[in-house]
Structure formats: structure tokens, C-alpha cells
Amino acid sequence: MKRIALCCAAALLLLSACAGKTEKPAPAGGTEKAGTAAESTSGNTAESAESSAKSAAESRSEQKDDVQFDRTKAVTDTGSKAFTATSAIECAKDMKTGWNLGNTFDATGASGLSSETSWGQPKTSKAMIDSLAKSGMKTIRIPVSWHNHLIDSNYTIDPAWMERVKEVVGWALDDGMYVILNSHHDCNDSPAVMPAGNGYYPNQVNYEESRRFLKNIWTQICLAFNNGYDEHLIFETMNEPRLCGTSHEWWFDANAQECKEAAEVLNKLNQDALDTIRASGGNNAKRFVGCPGLQASPDSAFAAAFQMPKDTEPGRLMVSVHMYSPYPFAMESPGQTKYTAQMRSSNVMTFKKLHDTFIAKGYAVYIGEYGATNKNNLEERTAWFHDFIKFTRNEGIPCMLWDNGVWEVQGTDYNEHFGFFNRTGGTWFFPELLDAIMEEAGKTD
């Protein structure tokens, strides 16, 4: 992925008859193939996976040489909060609906604390988070990039950066919100052997370096966020891990060798990240953790090649997927401006498949990113939002609205207009869309 300004988190698109994908800085053409049959996906159920997880986790956690960061620079959590025992599925229902603090802590246009505003968004304030919570959002996903905040060759995270992330996470939690914290734009942009500290990449040649990066990053995150944070803080191992710089970046082909290898490596990386989180102990031993398939695509998650990691704690895992679908309506520029019954049916089928493939087997599901770009078609988008939230609510799937701050349309350029919340004014650019979300999320039928 090219890490440039004004990029929003990359979208994975599930389509009915037509599929596609755009890179956040600029469109990246191509189509996305459907995964293989759902009945062969995600391995065993969450409960049956527990028994074999403990010994494997203990073995992997013994790789002490992988932890290289400077512990004297690490930010350490000294708080204490009780962790209320519940299942991931029940937690997901309580998350209801949410919003992404996009193009902010994930931005990579500068180093140091100035990177927060390097993609054009204002510095996050407590008033901003308070206004978001007052508008009814129950969950906030805070995308964070880490590779551009390492201060040495041993994967040490800048403590000032960690403290700033903790500050904003704390504001959201104080407002009673759930927070999803992840590793965002850390997927390297090339399949070639990458230098240490560049992030992760799901191919075999980069597996060892990816594992070291994730283990060091997540160990430090877990030091900073542990006993002082209850079940309202959720970890997400990676964001849209994919084969950047290849023809399969946004197109999972179950028959392609590089896709098979990528899925196998990603399964190991999800396991490595989870083992690291669990090994940190305390509240993190039972924290809810979201895991994506390749590109965070539903189709990739449905594929037989995708396996949820084995966990030492039953009922704590969530599947993270992204949906800007159907693509011609929700993202493509100019695409289609009309929301049709066929589009509606396509999305409903996907929601049901997510339920049957994962939730019915004990794994929660959340849609970490979704949205429909502004095409000066407010009435059509309002109908789309009503349906999207209504049918995901019926399946017990919370959704986090992607927001990159771009909302005003110039001409017929509709690319990446995913601005919804006015961060400086504390209001919404399209109150009708917020009303649609809140109306559907608040129903109990």
C-alpha cells in the first residue's frame, strides 16, 4: 500500500454480479473472486479450538529472542479495572454501531506526533469524542499505524506516540464507548524482502520479519493497555493484510498459489499476534480480539484457506471484515447512484453467510469499516444505510462507519467521499444518515 496523504483505510468490496476494489489514495482496478464454500471455512468451532491452543501458545511464547524493544522506553499500564465475563457474541451485540477515527492515527504523512494531522484531519480533542458519543455512537474504532513511530532498529515505539493514543482511547472509554485498537497501515507495500521495522507482509519470505514486528508491537501495546482497561477495549490484530504490489492485492483466488501461501502465512500471523496478547496476562488474557482474513474481505474469510487462530480462552474471538458494497453504488466513481433491490439482496445474503459461517460456530463478527461514498444521492444513501444497519443488527453484527473527512462533491468525482462527522463542529454533515443509523441500530425487533 502506498502510504500517502488523504488515504482512507482500504476497502474490501463484496459484490453480487460485479466486484471491485479501490486503493485509498487512488483507484486500483480489478475484481474480487468469491471464496470457496462456507461450510469448509474457519476451521473448527471456537469451543473445540480451545483444547489444543494452550500448549501451542506456550511453545510460541517462549521465543524470547523476538522481543527486542527497549523496555525502559515502554509505556506501562498501572491501572486496575475488573473485566466483566461475557462472550464475544454478547459483546458484539452491545457494541451496536460505531465510527472510525480515520486518516488520523493511521496517517503516515509525517513522523512523530505531527503525523496525526498529516492527512488533513484536525487534532483529536476530548470535545470531538464527547460529541461523537452524544450523537449515539456506541463504538469507536481507532486505526493506528505503528511502523512509522519506531524510534530504533529494535521495534521500540515512541513513548510519546503511545501516550497520545492512550489519551484518546481514555476519552472514548470515559464516555462509555467500546474502543477497537489495531495495527493499521503497517502492511508493507511490496512482496520483496522488507527491511526490519517496515511492518508485516503475508508471504513466506517475509514471515519471520512480520512475526517479529507484530510480536514486538503487540507486546508494547499490551504493556500500555492491560489491567487498567476492561472489556470495552478490543484489540484487532491487523488491518486488511494483503498482497500489496501484486495482481492479487484485492482479489483472492483460491486456486492461485500466492493466495494460498498468503492465507497460510496470515493464519500464522493472526495466531502469533493472539499468542502475544494472551501471553501478556492480566485482562489481556481474556480480552476480545478481532482477526481479519486477507484484505478483511468477507469472501476471503469464507474461503477454506482462512483459519481462525486457536485460543486459550473460549468465546473471545471476533472476525473482522470490511464492506463497501455493492461496489458500483458504495464506492465506484462514477459507478451507480441508484440503490436497487438486487443490491439489497446481495448484501443481505452476505450478512446471513457471515452469521452462518462464524456466529453460529461461536465467533462474533463485526464490520470494521463500511460506508457509501457521497454521490449527491442522499435519498438513495439513506435507504442503503437503513437496510445495511437493519440487516446487520438482525444478525448480531455491529458496524463501524469509515470516515476520512471528505464529504463535498466536486462535479462527478465521487471517489472516496466518506466524510460524515464534522470533527471541528461536533455535528454531522448528513443528519439524515445519522438518523437512519440510529433508528435501525436502536430497534429490538
PDB file of C-alpha atoms in Angstrom, residues 202 243 248-249 251-265 294-295 305:
ATOM      1  CA  PRO A 202       1.640 -12.148   4.175  1.00  0.00           C
ATOM      2  CA  LEU A 243      -0.567  -8.945  -1.196  1.00  0.00           C
ATOM      3  CA  HIS A 248      -3.986 -10.272  -6.088  1.00  0.00           C
ATOM      4  CA  GLU A 249      -3.833  -7.328  -3.710  1.00  0.00           C
ATOM      5  CA  TRP A 251      -8.525 -10.286  -5.471  1.00  0.00           C
ATOM      6  CA  PHE A 252      -8.462 -13.547  -3.568  1.00  0.00           C
ATOM      7  CA  ASP A 253      -8.189 -16.525  -5.912  1.00  0.00           C
ATOM      8  CA  ALA A 254      -8.429 -19.811  -4.043  1.00  0.00           C
ATOM      9  CA  ASN A 255      -6.590 -21.558  -6.899  1.00  0.00           C
ATOM     10  CA  ALA A 256      -3.635 -19.158  -7.082  1.00  0.00           C
ATOM     11  CA  GLN A 257      -0.503 -20.351  -5.296  1.00  0.00           C
ATOM     12  CA  GLU A 258       0.425 -16.907  -3.989  1.00  0.00           C
ATOM     13  CA  CYS A 259      -3.051 -16.550  -2.472  1.00  0.00           C
ATOM     14  CA  LYS A 260      -2.791 -19.975  -0.850  1.00  0.00           C
ATOM     15  CA  GLU A 261       0.580 -19.034   0.593  1.00  0.00           C
ATOM     16  CA  ALA A 262      -0.707 -15.642   1.747  1.00  0.00           C
ATOM     17  CA  ALA A 263      -3.647 -17.246   3.539  1.00  0.00           C
ATOM     18  CA  GLU A 264      -1.356 -19.763   5.239  1.00  0.00           C
ATOM     19  CA  VAL A 265       1.033 -17.034   6.391  1.00  0.00           C
ATOM     20  CA  LEU A 294      -6.897 -11.404   3.597  1.00  0.00           C
ATOM     21  CA  GLN A 295      -7.922  -7.831   2.733  1.00  0.00           C
ATOM     22  CA  ALA A 305      -7.855 -21.357   3.412  1.00  0.00           C
TER      23      ALA A 305
END
